[in-house]
Structure formats: structure tokens, C-alpha cells
PDB file of C-alpha atoms in Angstrom:
ATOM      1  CA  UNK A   1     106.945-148.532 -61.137  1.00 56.00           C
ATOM      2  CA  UNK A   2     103.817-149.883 -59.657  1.00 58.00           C
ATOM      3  CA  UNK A   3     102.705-147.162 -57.381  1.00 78.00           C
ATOM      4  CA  UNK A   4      99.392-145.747 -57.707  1.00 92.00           C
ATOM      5  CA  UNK A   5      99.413-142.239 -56.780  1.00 98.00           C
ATOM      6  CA  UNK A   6      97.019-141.612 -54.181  1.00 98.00           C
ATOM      7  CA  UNK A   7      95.350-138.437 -52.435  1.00 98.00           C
ATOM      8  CA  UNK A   8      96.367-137.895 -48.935  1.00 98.00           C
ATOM      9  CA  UNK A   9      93.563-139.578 -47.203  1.00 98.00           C
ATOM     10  CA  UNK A  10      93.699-137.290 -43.720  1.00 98.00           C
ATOM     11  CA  UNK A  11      93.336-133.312 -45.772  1.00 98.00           C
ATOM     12  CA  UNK A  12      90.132-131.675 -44.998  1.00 98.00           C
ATOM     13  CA  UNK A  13      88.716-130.396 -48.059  1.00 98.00           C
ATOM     14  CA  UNK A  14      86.687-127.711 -46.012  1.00 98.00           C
ATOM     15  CA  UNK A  15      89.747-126.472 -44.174  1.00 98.00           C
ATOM     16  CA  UNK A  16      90.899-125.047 -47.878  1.00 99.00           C
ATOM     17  CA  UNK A  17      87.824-124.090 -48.882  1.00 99.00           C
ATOM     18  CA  UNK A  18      87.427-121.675 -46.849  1.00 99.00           C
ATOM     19  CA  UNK A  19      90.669-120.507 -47.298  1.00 98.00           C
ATOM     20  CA  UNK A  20      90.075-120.548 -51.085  1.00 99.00           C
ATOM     21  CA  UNK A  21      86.283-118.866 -50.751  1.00 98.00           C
ATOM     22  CA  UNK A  22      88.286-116.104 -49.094  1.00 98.00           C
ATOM     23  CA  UNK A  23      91.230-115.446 -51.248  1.00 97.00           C
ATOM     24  CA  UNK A  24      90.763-117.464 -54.311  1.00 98.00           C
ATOM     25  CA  UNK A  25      93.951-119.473 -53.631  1.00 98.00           C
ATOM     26  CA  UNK A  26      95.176-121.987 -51.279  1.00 99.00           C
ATOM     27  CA  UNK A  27      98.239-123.734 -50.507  1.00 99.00           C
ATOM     28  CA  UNK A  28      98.024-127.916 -49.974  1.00 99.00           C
ATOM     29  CA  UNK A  29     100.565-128.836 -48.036  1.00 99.00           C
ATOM     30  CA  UNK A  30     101.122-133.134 -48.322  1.00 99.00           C
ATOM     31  CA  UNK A  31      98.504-133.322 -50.930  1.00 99.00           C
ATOM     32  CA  UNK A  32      99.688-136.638 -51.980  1.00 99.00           C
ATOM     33  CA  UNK A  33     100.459-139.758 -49.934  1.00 98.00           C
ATOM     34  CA  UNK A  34     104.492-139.847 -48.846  1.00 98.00           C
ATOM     35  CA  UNK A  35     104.867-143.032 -51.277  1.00 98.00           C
ATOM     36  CA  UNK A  36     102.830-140.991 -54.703  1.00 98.00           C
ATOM     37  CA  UNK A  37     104.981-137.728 -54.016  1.00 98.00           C
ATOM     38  CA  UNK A  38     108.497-139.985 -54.009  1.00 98.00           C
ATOM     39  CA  UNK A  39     107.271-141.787 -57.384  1.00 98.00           C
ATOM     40  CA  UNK A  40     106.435-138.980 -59.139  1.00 98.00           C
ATOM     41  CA  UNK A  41     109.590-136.857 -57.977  1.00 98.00           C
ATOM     42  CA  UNK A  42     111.569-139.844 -59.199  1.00 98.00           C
ATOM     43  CA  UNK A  43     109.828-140.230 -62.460  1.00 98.00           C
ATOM     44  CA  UNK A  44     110.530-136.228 -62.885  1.00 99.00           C
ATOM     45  CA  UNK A  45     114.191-136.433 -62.263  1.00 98.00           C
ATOM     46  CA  UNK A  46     114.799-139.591 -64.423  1.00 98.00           C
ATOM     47  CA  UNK A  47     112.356-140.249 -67.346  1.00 97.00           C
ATOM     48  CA  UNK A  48     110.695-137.195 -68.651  1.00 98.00           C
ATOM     49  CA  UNK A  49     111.530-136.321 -72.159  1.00 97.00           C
ATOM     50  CA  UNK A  50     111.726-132.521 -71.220  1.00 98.00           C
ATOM     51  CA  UNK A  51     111.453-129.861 -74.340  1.00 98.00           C
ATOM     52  CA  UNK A  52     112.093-126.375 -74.015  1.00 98.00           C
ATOM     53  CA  UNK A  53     109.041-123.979 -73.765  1.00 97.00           C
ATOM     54  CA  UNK A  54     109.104-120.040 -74.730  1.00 97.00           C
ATOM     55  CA  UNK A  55     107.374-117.170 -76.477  1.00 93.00           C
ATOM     56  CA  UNK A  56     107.515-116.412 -80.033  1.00 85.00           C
ATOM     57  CA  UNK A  57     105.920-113.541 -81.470  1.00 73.00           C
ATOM     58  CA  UNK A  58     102.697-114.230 -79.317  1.00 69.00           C
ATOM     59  CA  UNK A  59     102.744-118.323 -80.066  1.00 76.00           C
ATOM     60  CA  UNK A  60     104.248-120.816 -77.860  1.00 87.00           C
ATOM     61  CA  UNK A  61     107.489-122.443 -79.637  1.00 91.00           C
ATOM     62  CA  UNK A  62     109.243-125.707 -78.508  1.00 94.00           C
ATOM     63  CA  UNK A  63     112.718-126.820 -78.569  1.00 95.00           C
ATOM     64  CA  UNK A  64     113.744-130.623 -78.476  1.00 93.00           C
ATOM     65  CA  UNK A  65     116.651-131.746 -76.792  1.00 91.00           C
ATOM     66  CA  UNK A  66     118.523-132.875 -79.901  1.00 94.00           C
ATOM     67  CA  UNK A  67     117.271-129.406 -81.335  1.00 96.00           C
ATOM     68  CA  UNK A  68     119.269-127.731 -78.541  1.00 92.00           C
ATOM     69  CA  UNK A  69     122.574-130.019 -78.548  1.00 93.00           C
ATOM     70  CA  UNK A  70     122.684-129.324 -82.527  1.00 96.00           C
ATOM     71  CA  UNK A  71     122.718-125.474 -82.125  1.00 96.00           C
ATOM     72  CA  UNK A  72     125.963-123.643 -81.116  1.00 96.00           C
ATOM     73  CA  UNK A  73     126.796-121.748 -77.792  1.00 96.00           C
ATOM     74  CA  UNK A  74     126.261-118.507 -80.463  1.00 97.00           C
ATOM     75  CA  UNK A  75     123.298-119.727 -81.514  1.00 96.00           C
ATOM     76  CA  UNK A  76     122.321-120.723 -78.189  1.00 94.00           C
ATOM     77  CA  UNK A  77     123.357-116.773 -76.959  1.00 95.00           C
ATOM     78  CA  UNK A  78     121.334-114.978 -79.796  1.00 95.00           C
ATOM     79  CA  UNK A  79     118.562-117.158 -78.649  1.00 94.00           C
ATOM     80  CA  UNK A  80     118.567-116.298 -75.057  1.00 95.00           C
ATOM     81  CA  UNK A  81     119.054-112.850 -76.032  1.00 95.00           C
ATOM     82  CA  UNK A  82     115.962-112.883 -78.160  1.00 93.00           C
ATOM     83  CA  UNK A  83     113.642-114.808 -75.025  1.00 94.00           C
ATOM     84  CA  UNK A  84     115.115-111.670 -72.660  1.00 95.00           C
ATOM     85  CA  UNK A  85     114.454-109.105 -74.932  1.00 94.00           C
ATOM     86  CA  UNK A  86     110.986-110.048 -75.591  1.00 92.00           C
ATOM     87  CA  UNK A  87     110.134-110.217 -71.961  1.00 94.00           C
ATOM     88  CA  UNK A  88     111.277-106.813 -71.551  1.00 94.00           C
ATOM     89  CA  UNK A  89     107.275-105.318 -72.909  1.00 91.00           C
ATOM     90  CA  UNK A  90     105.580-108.224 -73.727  1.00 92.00           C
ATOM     91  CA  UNK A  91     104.232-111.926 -72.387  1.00 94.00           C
ATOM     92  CA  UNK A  92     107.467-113.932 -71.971  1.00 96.00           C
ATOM     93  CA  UNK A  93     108.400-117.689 -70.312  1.00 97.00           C
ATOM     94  CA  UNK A  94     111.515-120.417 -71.108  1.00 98.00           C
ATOM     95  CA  UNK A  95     111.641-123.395 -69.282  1.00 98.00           C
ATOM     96  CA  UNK A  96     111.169-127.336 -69.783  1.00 98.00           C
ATOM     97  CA  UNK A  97     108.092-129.197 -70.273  1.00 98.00           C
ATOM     98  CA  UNK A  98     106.540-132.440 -70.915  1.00 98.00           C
ATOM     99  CA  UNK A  99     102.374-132.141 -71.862  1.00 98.00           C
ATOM    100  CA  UNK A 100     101.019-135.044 -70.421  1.00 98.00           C
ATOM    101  CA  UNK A 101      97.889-134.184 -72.388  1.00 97.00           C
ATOM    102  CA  UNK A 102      99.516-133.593 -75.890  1.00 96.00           C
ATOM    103  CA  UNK A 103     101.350-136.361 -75.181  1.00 97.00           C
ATOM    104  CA  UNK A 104      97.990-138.578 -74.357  1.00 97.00           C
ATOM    105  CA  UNK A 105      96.539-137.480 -77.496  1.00 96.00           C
ATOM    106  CA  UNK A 106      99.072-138.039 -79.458  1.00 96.00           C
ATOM    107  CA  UNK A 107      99.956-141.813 -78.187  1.00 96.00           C
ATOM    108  CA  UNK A 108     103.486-141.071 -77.538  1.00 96.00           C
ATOM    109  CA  UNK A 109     105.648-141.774 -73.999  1.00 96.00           C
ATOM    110  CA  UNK A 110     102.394-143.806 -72.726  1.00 96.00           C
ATOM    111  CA  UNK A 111     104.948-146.317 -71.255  1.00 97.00           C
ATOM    112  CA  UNK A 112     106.141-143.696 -68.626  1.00 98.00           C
ATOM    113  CA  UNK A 113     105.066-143.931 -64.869  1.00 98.00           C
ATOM    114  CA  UNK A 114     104.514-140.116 -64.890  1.00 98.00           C
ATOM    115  CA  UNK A 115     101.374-140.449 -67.669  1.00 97.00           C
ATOM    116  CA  UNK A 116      99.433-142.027 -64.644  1.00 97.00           C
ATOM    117  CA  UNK A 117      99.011-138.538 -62.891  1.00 98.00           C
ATOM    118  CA  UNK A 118      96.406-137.509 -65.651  1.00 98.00           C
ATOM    119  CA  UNK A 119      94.652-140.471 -64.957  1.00 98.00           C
ATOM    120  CA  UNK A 120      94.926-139.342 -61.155  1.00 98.00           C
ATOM    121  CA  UNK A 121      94.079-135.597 -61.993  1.00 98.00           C
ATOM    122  CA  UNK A 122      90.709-136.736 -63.549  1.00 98.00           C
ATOM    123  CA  UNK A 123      89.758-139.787 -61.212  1.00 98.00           C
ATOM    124  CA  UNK A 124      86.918-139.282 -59.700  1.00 97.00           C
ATOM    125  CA  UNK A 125      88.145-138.785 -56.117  1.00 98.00           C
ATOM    126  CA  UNK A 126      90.787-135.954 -57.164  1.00 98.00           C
ATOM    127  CA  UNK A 127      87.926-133.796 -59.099  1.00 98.00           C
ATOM    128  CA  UNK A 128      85.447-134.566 -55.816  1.00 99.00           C
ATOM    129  CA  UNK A 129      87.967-133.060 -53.823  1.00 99.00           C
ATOM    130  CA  UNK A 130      88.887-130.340 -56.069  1.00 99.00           C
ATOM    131  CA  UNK A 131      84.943-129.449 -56.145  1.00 99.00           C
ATOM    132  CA  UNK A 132      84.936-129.575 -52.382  1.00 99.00           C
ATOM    133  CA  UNK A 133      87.878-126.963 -52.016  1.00 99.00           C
ATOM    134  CA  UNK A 134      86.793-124.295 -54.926  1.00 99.00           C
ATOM    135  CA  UNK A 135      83.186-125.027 -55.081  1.00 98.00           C
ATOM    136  CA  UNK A 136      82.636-125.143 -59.090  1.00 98.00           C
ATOM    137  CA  UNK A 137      80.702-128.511 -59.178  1.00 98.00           C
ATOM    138  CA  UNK A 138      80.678-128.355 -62.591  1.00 98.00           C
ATOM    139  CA  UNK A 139      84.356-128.610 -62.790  1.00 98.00           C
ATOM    140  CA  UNK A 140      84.568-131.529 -65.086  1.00 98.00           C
ATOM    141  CA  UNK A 141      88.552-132.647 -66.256  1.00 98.00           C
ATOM    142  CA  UNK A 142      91.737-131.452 -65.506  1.00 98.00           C
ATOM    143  CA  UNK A 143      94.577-131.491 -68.081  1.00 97.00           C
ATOM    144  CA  UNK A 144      98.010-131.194 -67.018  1.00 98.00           C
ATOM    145  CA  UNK A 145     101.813-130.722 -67.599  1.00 98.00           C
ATOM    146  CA  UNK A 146     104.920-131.375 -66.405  1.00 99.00           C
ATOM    147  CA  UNK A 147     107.226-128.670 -65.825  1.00 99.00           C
ATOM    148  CA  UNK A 148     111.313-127.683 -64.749  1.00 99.00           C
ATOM    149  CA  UNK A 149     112.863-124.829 -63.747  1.00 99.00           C
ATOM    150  CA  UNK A 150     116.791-124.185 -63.960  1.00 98.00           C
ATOM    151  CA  UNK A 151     118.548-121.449 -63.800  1.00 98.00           C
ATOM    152  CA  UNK A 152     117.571-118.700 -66.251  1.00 97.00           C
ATOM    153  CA  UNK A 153     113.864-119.804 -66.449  1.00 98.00           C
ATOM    154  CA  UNK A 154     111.033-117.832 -65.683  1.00 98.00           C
ATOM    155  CA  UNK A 155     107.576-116.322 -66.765  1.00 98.00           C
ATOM    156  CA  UNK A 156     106.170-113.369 -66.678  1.00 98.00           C
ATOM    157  CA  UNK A 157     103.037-111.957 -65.341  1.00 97.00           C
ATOM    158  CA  UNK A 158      99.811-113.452 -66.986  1.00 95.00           C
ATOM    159  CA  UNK A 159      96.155-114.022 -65.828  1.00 95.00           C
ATOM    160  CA  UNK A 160      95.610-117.693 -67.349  1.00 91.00           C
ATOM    161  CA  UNK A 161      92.569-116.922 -68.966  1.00 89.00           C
ATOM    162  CA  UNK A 162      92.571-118.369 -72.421  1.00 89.00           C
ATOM    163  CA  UNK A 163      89.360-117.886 -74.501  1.00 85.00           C
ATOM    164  CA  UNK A 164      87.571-121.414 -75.344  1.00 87.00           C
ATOM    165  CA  UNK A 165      89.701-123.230 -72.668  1.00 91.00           C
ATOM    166  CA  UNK A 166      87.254-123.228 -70.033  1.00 95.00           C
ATOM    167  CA  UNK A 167      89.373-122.605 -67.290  1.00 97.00           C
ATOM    168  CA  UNK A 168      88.047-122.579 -63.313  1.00 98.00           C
ATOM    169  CA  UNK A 169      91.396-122.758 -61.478  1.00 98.00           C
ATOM    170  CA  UNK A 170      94.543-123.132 -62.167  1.00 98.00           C
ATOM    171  CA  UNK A 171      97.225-126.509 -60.348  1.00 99.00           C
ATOM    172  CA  UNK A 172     100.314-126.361 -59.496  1.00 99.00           C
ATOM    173  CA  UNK A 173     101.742-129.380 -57.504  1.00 99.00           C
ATOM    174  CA  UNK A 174     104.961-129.129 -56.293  1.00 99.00           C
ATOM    175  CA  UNK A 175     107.858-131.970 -56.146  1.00 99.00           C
ATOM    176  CA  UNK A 176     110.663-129.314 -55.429  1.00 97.00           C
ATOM    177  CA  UNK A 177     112.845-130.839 -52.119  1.00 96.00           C
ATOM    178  CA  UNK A 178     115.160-128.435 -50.483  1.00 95.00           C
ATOM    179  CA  UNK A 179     114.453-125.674 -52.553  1.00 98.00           C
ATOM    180  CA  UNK A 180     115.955-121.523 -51.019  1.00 98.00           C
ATOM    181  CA  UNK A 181     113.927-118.958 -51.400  1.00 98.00           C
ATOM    182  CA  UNK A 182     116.482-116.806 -52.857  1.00 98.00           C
ATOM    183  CA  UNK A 183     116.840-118.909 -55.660  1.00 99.00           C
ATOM    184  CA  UNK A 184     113.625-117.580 -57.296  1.00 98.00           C
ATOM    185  CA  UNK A 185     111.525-119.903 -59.015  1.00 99.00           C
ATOM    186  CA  UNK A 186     108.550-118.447 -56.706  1.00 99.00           C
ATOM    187  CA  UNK A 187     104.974-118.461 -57.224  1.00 99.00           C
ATOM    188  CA  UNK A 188     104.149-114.751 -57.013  1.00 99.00           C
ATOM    189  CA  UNK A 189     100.740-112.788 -56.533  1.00 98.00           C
ATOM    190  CA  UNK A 190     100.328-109.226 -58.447  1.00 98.00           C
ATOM    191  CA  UNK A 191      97.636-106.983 -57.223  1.00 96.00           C
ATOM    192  CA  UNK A 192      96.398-104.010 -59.494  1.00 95.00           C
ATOM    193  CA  UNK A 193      98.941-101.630 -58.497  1.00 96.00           C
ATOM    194  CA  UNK A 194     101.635-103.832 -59.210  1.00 97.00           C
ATOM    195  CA  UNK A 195     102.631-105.035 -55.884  1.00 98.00           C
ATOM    196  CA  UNK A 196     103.482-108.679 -55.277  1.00 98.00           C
ATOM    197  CA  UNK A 197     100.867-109.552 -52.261  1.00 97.00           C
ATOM    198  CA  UNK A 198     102.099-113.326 -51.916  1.00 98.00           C
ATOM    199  CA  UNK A 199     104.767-115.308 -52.994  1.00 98.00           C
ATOM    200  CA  UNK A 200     105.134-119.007 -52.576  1.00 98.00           C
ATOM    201  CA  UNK A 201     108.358-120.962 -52.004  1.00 98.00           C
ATOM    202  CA  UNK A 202     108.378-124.532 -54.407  1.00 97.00           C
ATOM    203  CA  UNK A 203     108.769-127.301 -51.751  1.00 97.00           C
ATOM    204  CA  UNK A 204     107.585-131.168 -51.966  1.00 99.00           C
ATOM    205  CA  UNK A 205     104.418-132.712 -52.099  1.00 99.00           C
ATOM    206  CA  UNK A 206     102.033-129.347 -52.029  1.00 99.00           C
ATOM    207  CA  UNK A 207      99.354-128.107 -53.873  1.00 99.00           C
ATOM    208  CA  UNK A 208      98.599-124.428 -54.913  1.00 99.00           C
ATOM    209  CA  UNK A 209      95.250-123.983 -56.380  1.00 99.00           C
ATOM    210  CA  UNK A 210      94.174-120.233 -57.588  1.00 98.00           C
ATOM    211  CA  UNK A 211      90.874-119.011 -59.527  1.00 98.00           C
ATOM    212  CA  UNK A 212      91.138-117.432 -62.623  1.00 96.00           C
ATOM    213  CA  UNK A 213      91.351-115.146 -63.700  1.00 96.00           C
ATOM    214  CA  UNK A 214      94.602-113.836 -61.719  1.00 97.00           C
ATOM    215  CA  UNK A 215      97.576-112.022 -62.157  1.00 98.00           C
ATOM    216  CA  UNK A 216     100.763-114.047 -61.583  1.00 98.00           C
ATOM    217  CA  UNK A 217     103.958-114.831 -62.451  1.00 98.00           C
ATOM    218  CA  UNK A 218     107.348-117.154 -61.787  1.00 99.00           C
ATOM    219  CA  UNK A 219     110.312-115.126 -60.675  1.00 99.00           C
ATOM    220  CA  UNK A 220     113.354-115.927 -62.591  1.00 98.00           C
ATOM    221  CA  UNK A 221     115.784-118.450 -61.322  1.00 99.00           C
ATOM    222  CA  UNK A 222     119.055-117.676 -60.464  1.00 98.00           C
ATOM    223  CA  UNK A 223     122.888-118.821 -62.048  1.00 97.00           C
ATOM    224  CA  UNK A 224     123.288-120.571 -58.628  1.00 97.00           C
ATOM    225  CA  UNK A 225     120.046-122.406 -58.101  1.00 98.00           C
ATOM    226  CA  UNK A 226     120.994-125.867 -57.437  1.00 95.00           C
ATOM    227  CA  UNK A 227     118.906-128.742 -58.873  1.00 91.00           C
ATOM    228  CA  UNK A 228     115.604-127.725 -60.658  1.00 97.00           C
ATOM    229  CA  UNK A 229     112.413-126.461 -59.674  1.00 99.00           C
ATOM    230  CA  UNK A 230     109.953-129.621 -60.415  1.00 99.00           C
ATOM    231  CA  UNK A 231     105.821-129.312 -60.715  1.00 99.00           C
ATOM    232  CA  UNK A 232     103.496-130.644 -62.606  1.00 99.00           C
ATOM    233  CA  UNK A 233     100.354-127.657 -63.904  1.00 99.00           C
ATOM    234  CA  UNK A 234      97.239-127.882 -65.099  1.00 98.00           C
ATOM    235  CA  UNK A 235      93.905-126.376 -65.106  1.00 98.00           C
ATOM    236  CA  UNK A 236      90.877-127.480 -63.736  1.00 98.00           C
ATOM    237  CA  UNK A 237      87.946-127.325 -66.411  1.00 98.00           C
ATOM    238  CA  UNK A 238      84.920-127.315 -67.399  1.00 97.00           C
ATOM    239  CA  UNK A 239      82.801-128.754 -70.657  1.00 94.00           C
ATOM    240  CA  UNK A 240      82.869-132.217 -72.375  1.00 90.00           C
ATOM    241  CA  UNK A 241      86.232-134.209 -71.126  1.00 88.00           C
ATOM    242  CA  UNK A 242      88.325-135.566 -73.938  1.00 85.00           C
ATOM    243  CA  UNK A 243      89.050-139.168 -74.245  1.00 73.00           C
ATOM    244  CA  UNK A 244      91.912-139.715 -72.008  1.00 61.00           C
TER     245      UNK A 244
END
């Protein structure tokens, strides 16, 4: 793949600030030219190495594929049983993921057509915009993630704010086509009496951008969600960039 993935040259940054000076979130819908959104959904449903991503005893854990395969359907169970019962009091999530930033640092996967949305995420014209539409100039580098929801996935209410990380905002760009909103899988908004004040369906080619800190979650996907729920996160930051 050849494409370079390229900002939607007709949005109006100030049309989403306001919103976002308002709220302190905005939906993006078409963030991405038509021809950028179609490579990267491609490169999402064909040649991501997705790992599985959950909660253990207040540290993130990690599954490979071949991990998975090895295990048994009972050892598969006692592990889904264990995610669920965790989630019950206490910071929970299980789904895949691909770190396009652990995965820069690390040198591995650099062949893949997806690695170029990091570059993207901390080109110059992506982190103007992004300045325009939240209004912390000294936002400085993104990092990012690629992420998939099937059925049984979720995570739980959380505010994003992660001591040392430097976080301003937090991205979530959707590649999700055709996606019901009974399905779950939904970008929800939890105000302090525990009410969910917005929820957002995934759909294709859209940006959500919220400042954190801020309570939110992903409802869980259901047995009969067809396909996956596709999105690449990140977090807009400031400090010194790494070398990407």
C-alpha cells in the first residue's frame, strides 16, 4: 500500500472547537480523506498482529495469538471467568490490540501500512489541527494504538488520567462500517451521579476527541455483534516527543 493518509482537507477546525470549548468532547465526522479511511480499515481487517488486552491485579496483561490457540476451551472459560469477575468492583477491559508505539520502539511490524498513522498522528498538520480544535498549543505528540472489539469485549469506566503520561485529550478514530447500536461497543459518557449523558455509536471515518480527565467507558459487546468494532486510540500529549 502506497496511500498516504491524509486529513480531510474541507473540516473546519473552529466548528469543533467550539463544540469542544463547550463540552470537552467532539465528534469528527470524515476526519480522514475517503481513500486514508479505506486503507487503514483494510490494513485493520487484514494485517494487524492483534494480542489480547485485560486487567490483572491492577497491571495490564497481554495474550498472543499462539498463547490463546495453545490454551484449552477450560482454560479459556476459567480465564473469562476471572476478566468478569474482576470487573464486577474493580478497573476491568479485554479486547485486541496492536501498540503502534510499543511496536515503534521496539522495531518490530515496521513493514505494515498501518505503522504510517503514527507518523500521521504526529505530522505537523494533524497536531496543528488538533491545537486548533482543543486549544492546548502546547500539545506536542500523540501516541497511539490500534484496537478490536468482538463480542465479549469491553471496558469499564475510567478517567484516562495516568500520572507522568502527560495526557491533554484523549483519540479515538473510528473505522467501524455498518456497525447497530444495540450491539454495544459504544463510547459512553458518565456524569457524577452515575448517569450515562452521551453515548456514541462506532461508525467509519470519525473522530471523537475528549479532555481529560473524564469518566468513560465501552459498553460490552454482544454474542451477536457481527464483525468487530475497529479504532485506532491514542492520547494527545504534552512534553519532549520520543524518537518516532
Amino acid at each position: 500500500m502506497s496511500q498516504e493518509i491524509q486529513l480531510n482537507p474541507n473540516l473546519d477546525p473552529e466548528k469543533y472547537a467550539r463544540i469542544f470549548r463547550e463540552v470537552g468532547r467532539v465528534h469528527i465526522p470524515e476526519i480522514l480523506t475517503p481513500e486514508s479511511a479505506n486503507c487503514i480499515y483494510e490494513a485493520l481487517t487484514s494485517e494487524v498482529p492483534w494480542q489480547t488486552n485485560f486487567n490483572d491485579d491492577e497491571n495490564g496483561h497481554t495474550l498472543h495469538q499462539d498463547q490463546i490457540e495453545a490454551m484449552t476451551a477450560v482454560q479459556r472459560d476459567l480465564l473469562t471467568t476471572h476478566i468478569n469477575q474482576k470487573a464486577q468492583h474493580d478497573f476491568q477491559y479485554v479486547f485486541n490490540a496492536f501498540s503502534l508505539s510499543d511496536a515503534r520502539k521496539q522495531g518490530i511490524h515496521q513493514e505494515l501500512f498501518i505503522n504510517q498513522f503514527l507518523d500521521f498522528v504526529n505530522s505537523e498538520d494533524y497536531l496543528a489541527f488538533m491545537r486548533a480544535v482543543t486549544g492546548f498549543e502546547e500539545a506536542s505528540f500523540a501516541d497511539s494504538q490500534c484496537t478490536l472489539y468482538r463480542p465479549g469485549h469491553f471496558l469499564t469506566d475510567h478517567l484516562d488520567d495516568v500520572g507522568g503520561k502527560n495526557r491533554l485529550v484523549a483519540m479515538v478514530m473510528n473505522f467501524t462500517p455498518n456497525w447497530r447500536p444495540d450491539w454495544g461497543g459504544i463510547l459512553q459518557f458518565i456524569d457524577e451521579d452515575e448517569h450515562i449523558t452521551q453515548g456514541i455509536t462506532p461508525c467509519f471515518n470519525a473522530l471523537n476527541i475528549l479532555k481529560i480527565p473524564q469518566k468513560h467507558s465501552v459498553s460490552y459487546v454482544v454474542p451477536h455483534a457481527e464483525g468487530g468494532r475497529y479504532a485506532i486510540t491514542g492520547w494527545l500529549r504534552k512534553g519532549t516527543p520520543p524518537q518516532i
